[in-house]
Amino acid sequence: MGGLSTSQAYEKDNSLIFTGNVSLENNGGFASIRTTINTNKENANLISLRFKGDGKTYQLRLRTSQYLDGPAYTTSFETIKDQWQVVTFSPTDFSLTYRGKTLEQQPELTFKDVQQLGLMIAKKQQGNFKLELAHINFEHK
């Protein structure tokens, strides 16, 4: 690790703001945040996000009780600068990854097992970034 990227997360007007600067110095190239979640996901088969971005690509990262500090189930979403968007994902939209590499073994993801949720900007998208997240909802449809 040892990169020099910086990030912060804070609440503003009922949204989560994930912002910072991605630096390529010292083997950098990404920034991330994550939190534990305790919401009812028992019958969830979809997860939706409402966000406003900066034209960059972000990852939604989920960790299950089985993988709290290791691999994460990951999917990417693109943002359109200064435009509110909604995306919806099913469990099959996620791949199990570790340090940027997709793992050969892909245990089935069920949202009821998710214990941690994170956001990441990666792929060496150098410079300032800002993602405003209005909601992340686990849904059943």
JSON list of C-alpha atoms in Angstrom, two decimals:
[
{"chain": "A", "resi": 1, "resn": "MET", "atom": "CA", "xyz": [0.00, 0.00, 0.00]},
{"chain": "A", "resi": 2, "resn": "GLY", "atom": "CA", "xyz": [1.56, 3.29, 1.01]},
{"chain": "A", "resi": 3, "resn": "GLY", "atom": "CA", "xyz": [-0.23, 5.52, -1.52]},
{"chain": "A", "resi": 4, "resn": "LEU", "atom": "CA", "xyz": [-0.77, 9.21, -0.93]},
{"chain": "A", "resi": 5, "resn": "SER", "atom": "CA", "xyz": [-4.44, 9.47, -1.93]},
{"chain": "A", "resi": 6, "resn": "THR", "atom": "CA", "xyz": [-6.73, 11.23, 0.52]},
{"chain": "A", "resi": 7, "resn": "SER", "atom": "CA", "xyz": [-10.44, 10.97, 1.15]},
{"chain": "A", "resi": 8, "resn": "GLN", "atom": "CA", "xyz": [-13.12, 11.94, 3.61]},
{"chain": "A", "resi": 9, "resn": "ALA", "atom": "CA", "xyz": [-16.78, 11.23, 4.10]},
{"chain": "A", "resi": 10, "resn": "TYR", "atom": "CA", "xyz": [-19.28, 13.53, 5.73]},
{"chain": "A", "resi": 11, "resn": "GLU", "atom": "CA", "xyz": [-23.02, 14.19, 5.82]},
{"chain": "A", "resi": 12, "resn": "LYS", "atom": "CA", "xyz": [-24.52, 17.23, 4.14]},
{"chain": "A", "resi": 13, "resn": "ASP", "atom": "CA", "xyz": [-28.23, 17.89, 3.47]},
{"chain": "A", "resi": 14, "resn": "ASN", "atom": "CA", "xyz": [-29.15, 14.23, 4.19]},
{"chain": "A", "resi": 15, "resn": "SER", "atom": "CA", "xyz": [-26.55, 12.92, 1.72]},
{"chain": "A", "resi": 16, "resn": "LEU", "atom": "CA", "xyz": [-23.18, 11.25, 2.22]},
{"chain": "A", "resi": 17, "resn": "ILE", "atom": "CA", "xyz": [-20.35, 13.12, 0.53]},
{"chain": "A", "resi": 18, "resn": "PHE", "atom": "CA", "xyz": [-17.31, 10.99, -0.44]},
{"chain": "A", "resi": 19, "resn": "THR", "atom": "CA", "xyz": [-14.58, 13.33, -1.63]},
{"chain": "A", "resi": 20, "resn": "GLY", "atom": "CA", "xyz": [-10.83, 13.57, -1.90]},
{"chain": "A", "resi": 21, "resn": "ASN", "atom": "CA", "xyz": [-7.86, 13.32, -4.22]},
{"chain": "A", "resi": 22, "resn": "VAL", "atom": "CA", "xyz": [-6.46, 10.24, -5.95]},
{"chain": "A", "resi": 23, "resn": "SER", "atom": "CA", "xyz": [-2.67, 10.36, -6.15]},
{"chain": "A", "resi": 24, "resn": "LEU", "atom": "CA", "xyz": [-0.55, 8.02, -8.26]},
{"chain": "A", "resi": 25, "resn": "GLU", "atom": "CA", "xyz": [2.52, 8.75, -6.15]},
{"chain": "A", "resi": 26, "resn": "ASN", "atom": "CA", "xyz": [4.08, 5.99, -4.05]},
{"chain": "A", "resi": 27, "resn": "ASN", "atom": "CA", "xyz": [2.09, 3.17, -5.74]},
{"chain": "A", "resi": 28, "resn": "GLY", "atom": "CA", "xyz": [-1.26, 4.87, -5.09]},
{"chain": "A", "resi": 29, "resn": "GLY", "atom": "CA", "xyz": [-4.24, 5.14, -7.40]},
{"chain": "A", "resi": 30, "resn": "PHE", "atom": "CA", "xyz": [-7.35, 4.60, -5.27]},
{"chain": "A", "resi": 31, "resn": "ALA", "atom": "CA", "xyz": [-9.30, 5.87, -2.27]},
{"chain": "A", "resi": 32, "resn": "SER", "atom": "CA", "xyz": [-12.07, 4.17, -0.33]},
{"chain": "A", "resi": 33, "resn": "ILE", "atom": "CA", "xyz": [-14.43, 4.28, 2.61]},
{"chain": "A", "resi": 34, "resn": "ARG", "atom": "CA", "xyz": [-16.45, 1.54, 4.30]},
{"chain": "A", "resi": 35, "resn": "THR", "atom": "CA", "xyz": [-18.82, 1.01, 7.18]},
{"chain": "A", "resi": 36, "resn": "THR", "atom": "CA", "xyz": [-20.65, -1.79, 8.92]},
{"chain": "A", "resi": 37, "resn": "ILE", "atom": "CA", "xyz": [-24.37, -2.02, 8.26]},
{"chain": "A", "resi": 38, "resn": "ASN", "atom": "CA", "xyz": [-27.16, -3.36, 10.45]},
{"chain": "A", "resi": 39, "resn": "THR", "atom": "CA", "xyz": [-30.21, -2.92, 8.24]},
{"chain": "A", "resi": 40, "resn": "ASN", "atom": "CA", "xyz": [-32.74, -5.68, 7.53]},
{"chain": "A", "resi": 41, "resn": "LYS", "atom": "CA", "xyz": [-31.68, -7.35, 4.28]},
{"chain": "A", "resi": 42, "resn": "GLU", "atom": "CA", "xyz": [-33.38, -10.72, 4.84]},
{"chain": "A", "resi": 43, "resn": "ASN", "atom": "CA", "xyz": [-35.42, -10.85, 1.61]},
{"chain": "A", "resi": 44, "resn": "ALA", "atom": "CA", "xyz": [-33.44, -8.32, -0.43]},
{"chain": "A", "resi": 45, "resn": "ASN", "atom": "CA", "xyz": [-32.64, -9.25, -4.01]},
{"chain": "A", "resi": 46, "resn": "LEU", "atom": "CA", "xyz": [-31.72, -5.75, -5.25]},
{"chain": "A", "resi": 47, "resn": "ILE", "atom": "CA", "xyz": [-29.63, -2.86, -4.04]},
{"chain": "A", "resi": 48, "resn": "SER", "atom": "CA", "xyz": [-30.23, 0.65, -5.38]},
{"chain": "A", "resi": 49, "resn": "LEU", "atom": "CA", "xyz": [-28.13, 3.79, -5.17]},
{"chain": "A", "resi": 50, "resn": "ARG", "atom": "CA", "xyz": [-29.15, 7.38, -5.84]},
{"chain": "A", "resi": 51, "resn": "PHE", "atom": "CA", "xyz": [-26.13, 9.60, -6.41]},
{"chain": "A", "resi": 52, "resn": "LYS", "atom": "CA", "xyz": [-24.65, 12.65, -8.11]},
{"chain": "A", "resi": 53, "resn": "GLY", "atom": "CA", "xyz": [-21.11, 12.32, -9.35]},
{"chain": "A", "resi": 54, "resn": "ASP", "atom": "CA", "xyz": [-18.27, 13.97, -11.17]},
{"chain": "A", "resi": 55, "resn": "GLY", "atom": "CA", "xyz": [-18.05, 11.92, -14.37]},
{"chain": "A", "resi": 56, "resn": "LYS", "atom": "CA", "xyz": [-15.75, 9.30, -12.83]},
{"chain": "A", "resi": 57, "resn": "THR", "atom": "CA", "xyz": [-16.29, 5.58, -12.22]},
{"chain": "A", "resi": 58, "resn": "TYR", "atom": "CA", "xyz": [-16.79, 4.23, -8.69]},
{"chain": "A", "resi": 59, "resn": "GLN", "atom": "CA", "xyz": [-17.12, 0.81, -7.10]},
{"chain": "A", "resi": 60, "resn": "LEU", "atom": "CA", "xyz": [-19.73, -0.40, -4.67]},
{"chain": "A", "resi": 61, "resn": "ARG", "atom": "CA", "xyz": [-18.05, -2.97, -2.43]},
{"chain": "A", "resi": 62, "resn": "LEU", "atom": "CA", "xyz": [-19.86, -5.43, -0.16]},
{"chain": "A", "resi": 63, "resn": "ARG", "atom": "CA", "xyz": [-18.28, -7.69, 2.43]},
{"chain": "A", "resi": 64, "resn": "THR", "atom": "CA", "xyz": [-20.08, -10.64, 3.98]},
{"chain": "A", "resi": 65, "resn": "SER", "atom": "CA", "xyz": [-19.61, -12.07, 7.44]},
{"chain": "A", "resi": 66, "resn": "GLN", "atom": "CA", "xyz": [-17.33, -14.61, 5.80]},
{"chain": "A", "resi": 67, "resn": "TYR", "atom": "CA", "xyz": [-15.02, -11.94, 4.37]},
{"chain": "A", "resi": 68, "resn": "LEU", "atom": "CA", "xyz": [-14.86, -9.00, 6.79]},
{"chain": "A", "resi": 69, "resn": "ASP", "atom": "CA", "xyz": [-11.23, -8.07, 6.11]},
{"chain": "A", "resi": 70, "resn": "GLY", "atom": "CA", "xyz": [-10.43, -9.95, 2.93]},
{"chain": "A", "resi": 71, "resn": "PRO", "atom": "CA", "xyz": [-12.11, -10.08, -0.47]},
{"chain": "A", "resi": 72, "resn": "ALA", "atom": "CA", "xyz": [-15.08, -7.91, -1.37]},
{"chain": "A", "resi": 73, "resn": "TYR", "atom": "CA", "xyz": [-17.98, -8.39, -3.75]},
{"chain": "A", "resi": 74, "resn": "THR", "atom": "CA", "xyz": [-17.53, -5.52, -6.19]},
{"chain": "A", "resi": 75, "resn": "THR", "atom": "CA", "xyz": [-19.45, -3.82, -8.98]},
{"chain": "A", "resi": 76, "resn": "SER", "atom": "CA", "xyz": [-18.74, -0.56, -10.79]},
{"chain": "A", "resi": 77, "resn": "PHE", "atom": "CA", "xyz": [-20.96, 2.35, -11.73]},
{"chain": "A", "resi": 78, "resn": "GLU", "atom": "CA", "xyz": [-20.27, 5.36, -13.90]},
{"chain": "A", "resi": 79, "resn": "THR", "atom": "CA", "xyz": [-21.35, 8.85, -12.99]},
{"chain": "A", "resi": 80, "resn": "ILE", "atom": "CA", "xyz": [-22.42, 11.75, -15.15]},
{"chain": "A", "resi": 81, "resn": "LYS", "atom": "CA", "xyz": [-20.99, 15.05, -13.92]},
{"chain": "A", "resi": 82, "resn": "ASP", "atom": "CA", "xyz": [-23.44, 16.99, -11.72]},
{"chain": "A", "resi": 83, "resn": "GLN", "atom": "CA", "xyz": [-26.43, 14.79, -12.62]},
{"chain": "A", "resi": 84, "resn": "TRP", "atom": "CA", "xyz": [-28.55, 12.75, -10.20]},
{"chain": "A", "resi": 85, "resn": "GLN", "atom": "CA", "xyz": [-28.72, 9.08, -11.20]},
{"chain": "A", "resi": 86, "resn": "VAL", "atom": "CA", "xyz": [-30.23, 5.87, -9.84]},
{"chain": "A", "resi": 87, "resn": "VAL", "atom": "CA", "xyz": [-28.69, 2.46, -10.46]},
{"chain": "A", "resi": 88, "resn": "THR", "atom": "CA", "xyz": [-29.94, -0.92, -9.28]},
{"chain": "A", "resi": 89, "resn": "PHE", "atom": "CA", "xyz": [-27.87, -4.08, -8.89]},
{"chain": "A", "resi": 90, "resn": "SER", "atom": "CA", "xyz": [-28.71, -7.72, -8.26]},
{"chain": "A", "resi": 91, "resn": "PRO", "atom": "CA", "xyz": [-26.32, -10.15, -6.55]},
{"chain": "A", "resi": 92, "resn": "THR", "atom": "CA", "xyz": [-25.18, -11.47, -9.95]},
{"chain": "A", "resi": 93, "resn": "ASP", "atom": "CA", "xyz": [-23.82, -8.01, -10.83]},
{"chain": "A", "resi": 94, "resn": "PHE", "atom": "CA", "xyz": [-21.05, -8.42, -8.24]},
{"chain": "A", "resi": 95, "resn": "SER", "atom": "CA", "xyz": [-17.72, -10.28, -8.55]},
{"chain": "A", "resi": 96, "resn": "LEU", "atom": "CA", "xyz": [-15.58, -11.38, -5.64]},
{"chain": "A", "resi": 97, "resn": "THR", "atom": "CA", "xyz": [-12.29, -9.45, -5.81]},
{"chain": "A", "resi": 98, "resn": "TYR", "atom": "CA", "xyz": [-9.18, -9.00, -3.72]},
{"chain": "A", "resi": 99, "resn": "ARG", "atom": "CA", "xyz": [-6.77, -6.09, -4.22]},
{"chain": "A", "resi": 100, "resn": "GLY", "atom": "CA", "xyz": [-8.12, -5.39, -7.69]},
{"chain": "A", "resi": 101, "resn": "LYS", "atom": "CA", "xyz": [-8.08, -8.97, -8.96]},
{"chain": "A", "resi": 102, "resn": "THR", "atom": "CA", "xyz": [-11.17, -11.10, -9.61]},
{"chain": "A", "resi": 103, "resn": "LEU", "atom": "CA", "xyz": [-10.94, -14.37, -7.69]},
{"chain": "A", "resi": 104, "resn": "GLU", "atom": "CA", "xyz": [-11.35, -17.72, -9.40]},
{"chain": "A", "resi": 105, "resn": "GLN", "atom": "CA", "xyz": [-13.71, -19.04, -6.71]},
{"chain": "A", "resi": 106, "resn": "GLN", "atom": "CA", "xyz": [-16.98, -17.06, -6.78]},
{"chain": "A", "resi": 107, "resn": "PRO", "atom": "CA", "xyz": [-19.25, -18.07, -3.87]},
{"chain": "A", "resi": 108, "resn": "GLU", "atom": "CA", "xyz": [-22.81, -16.89, -4.48]},
{"chain": "A", "resi": 109, "resn": "LEU", "atom": "CA", "xyz": [-23.59, -13.51, -2.93]},
{"chain": "A", "resi": 110, "resn": "THR", "atom": "CA", "xyz": [-26.79, -13.11, -0.96]},
{"chain": "A", "resi": 111, "resn": "PHE", "atom": "CA", "xyz": [-27.53, -9.62, 0.32]},
{"chain": "A", "resi": 112, "resn": "LYS", "atom": "CA", "xyz": [-28.75, -10.92, 3.69]},
{"chain": "A", "resi": 113, "resn": "ASP", "atom": "CA", "xyz": [-25.11, -11.88, 4.43]},
{"chain": "A", "resi": 114, "resn": "VAL", "atom": "CA", "xyz": [-23.69, -8.40, 3.82]},
{"chain": "A", "resi": 115, "resn": "GLN", "atom": "CA", "xyz": [-22.03, -6.94, 6.92]},
{"chain": "A", "resi": 116, "resn": "GLN", "atom": "CA", "xyz": [-19.97, -4.10, 5.43]},
{"chain": "A", "resi": 117, "resn": "LEU", "atom": "CA", "xyz": [-20.57, -1.67, 2.60]},
{"chain": "A", "resi": 118, "resn": "GLY", "atom": "CA", "xyz": [-17.94, 0.49, 0.94]},
{"chain": "A", "resi": 119, "resn": "LEU", "atom": "CA", "xyz": [-17.26, 2.89, -1.89]},
{"chain": "A", "resi": 120, "resn": "MET", "atom": "CA", "xyz": [-14.03, 3.08, -3.84]},
{"chain": "A", "resi": 121, "resn": "ILE", "atom": "CA", "xyz": [-12.59, 5.16, -6.63]},
{"chain": "A", "resi": 122, "resn": "ALA", "atom": "CA", "xyz": [-9.86, 3.15, -8.34]},
{"chain": "A", "resi": 123, "resn": "LYS", "atom": "CA", "xyz": [-8.35, 2.45, -11.76]},
{"chain": "A", "resi": 124, "resn": "LYS", "atom": "CA", "xyz": [-5.84, 5.26, -11.20]},
{"chain": "A", "resi": 125, "resn": "GLN", "atom": "CA", "xyz": [-8.35, 8.08, -11.86]},
{"chain": "A", "resi": 126, "resn": "GLN", "atom": "CA", "xyz": [-5.92, 10.76, -10.73]},
{"chain": "A", "resi": 127, "resn": "GLY", "atom": "CA", "xyz": [-7.12, 14.05, -9.28]},
{"chain": "A", "resi": 128, "resn": "ASN", "atom": "CA", "xyz": [-9.96, 15.41, -7.20]},
{"chain": "A", "resi": 129, "resn": "PHE", "atom": "CA", "xyz": [-13.21, 13.46, -6.91]},
{"chain": "A", "resi": 130, "resn": "LYS", "atom": "CA", "xyz": [-16.63, 13.92, -5.34]},
{"chain": "A", "resi": 131, "resn": "LEU", "atom": "CA", "xyz": [-19.58, 11.55, -5.06]},
{"chain": "A", "resi": 132, "resn": "GLU", "atom": "CA", "xyz": [-22.81, 12.62, -3.36]},
{"chain": "A", "resi": 133, "resn": "LEU", "atom": "CA", "xyz": [-24.88, 9.65, -2.23]},
{"chain": "A", "resi": 134, "resn": "ALA", "atom": "CA", "xyz": [-28.54, 10.28, -1.35]},
{"chain": "A", "resi": 135, "resn": "HIS", "atom": "CA", "xyz": [-29.39, 6.65, -0.56]},
{"chain": "A", "resi": 136, "resn": "ILE", "atom": "CA", "xyz": [-28.39, 3.02, -0.68]},
{"chain": "A", "resi": 137, "resn": "ASN", "atom": "CA", "xyz": [-31.40, 0.74, -0.29]},
{"chain": "A", "resi": 138, "resn": "PHE", "atom": "CA", "xyz": [-31.69, -3.02, -0.07]},
{"chain": "A", "resi": 139, "resn": "GLU", "atom": "CA", "xyz": [-34.95, -3.95, -1.79]},
{"chain": "A", "resi": 140, "resn": "HIS", "atom": "CA", "xyz": [-37.13, -6.93, -2.60]},
{"chain": "A", "resi": 141, "resn": "LYS", "atom": "CA", "xyz": [-38.96, -6.94, -5.94]}
]
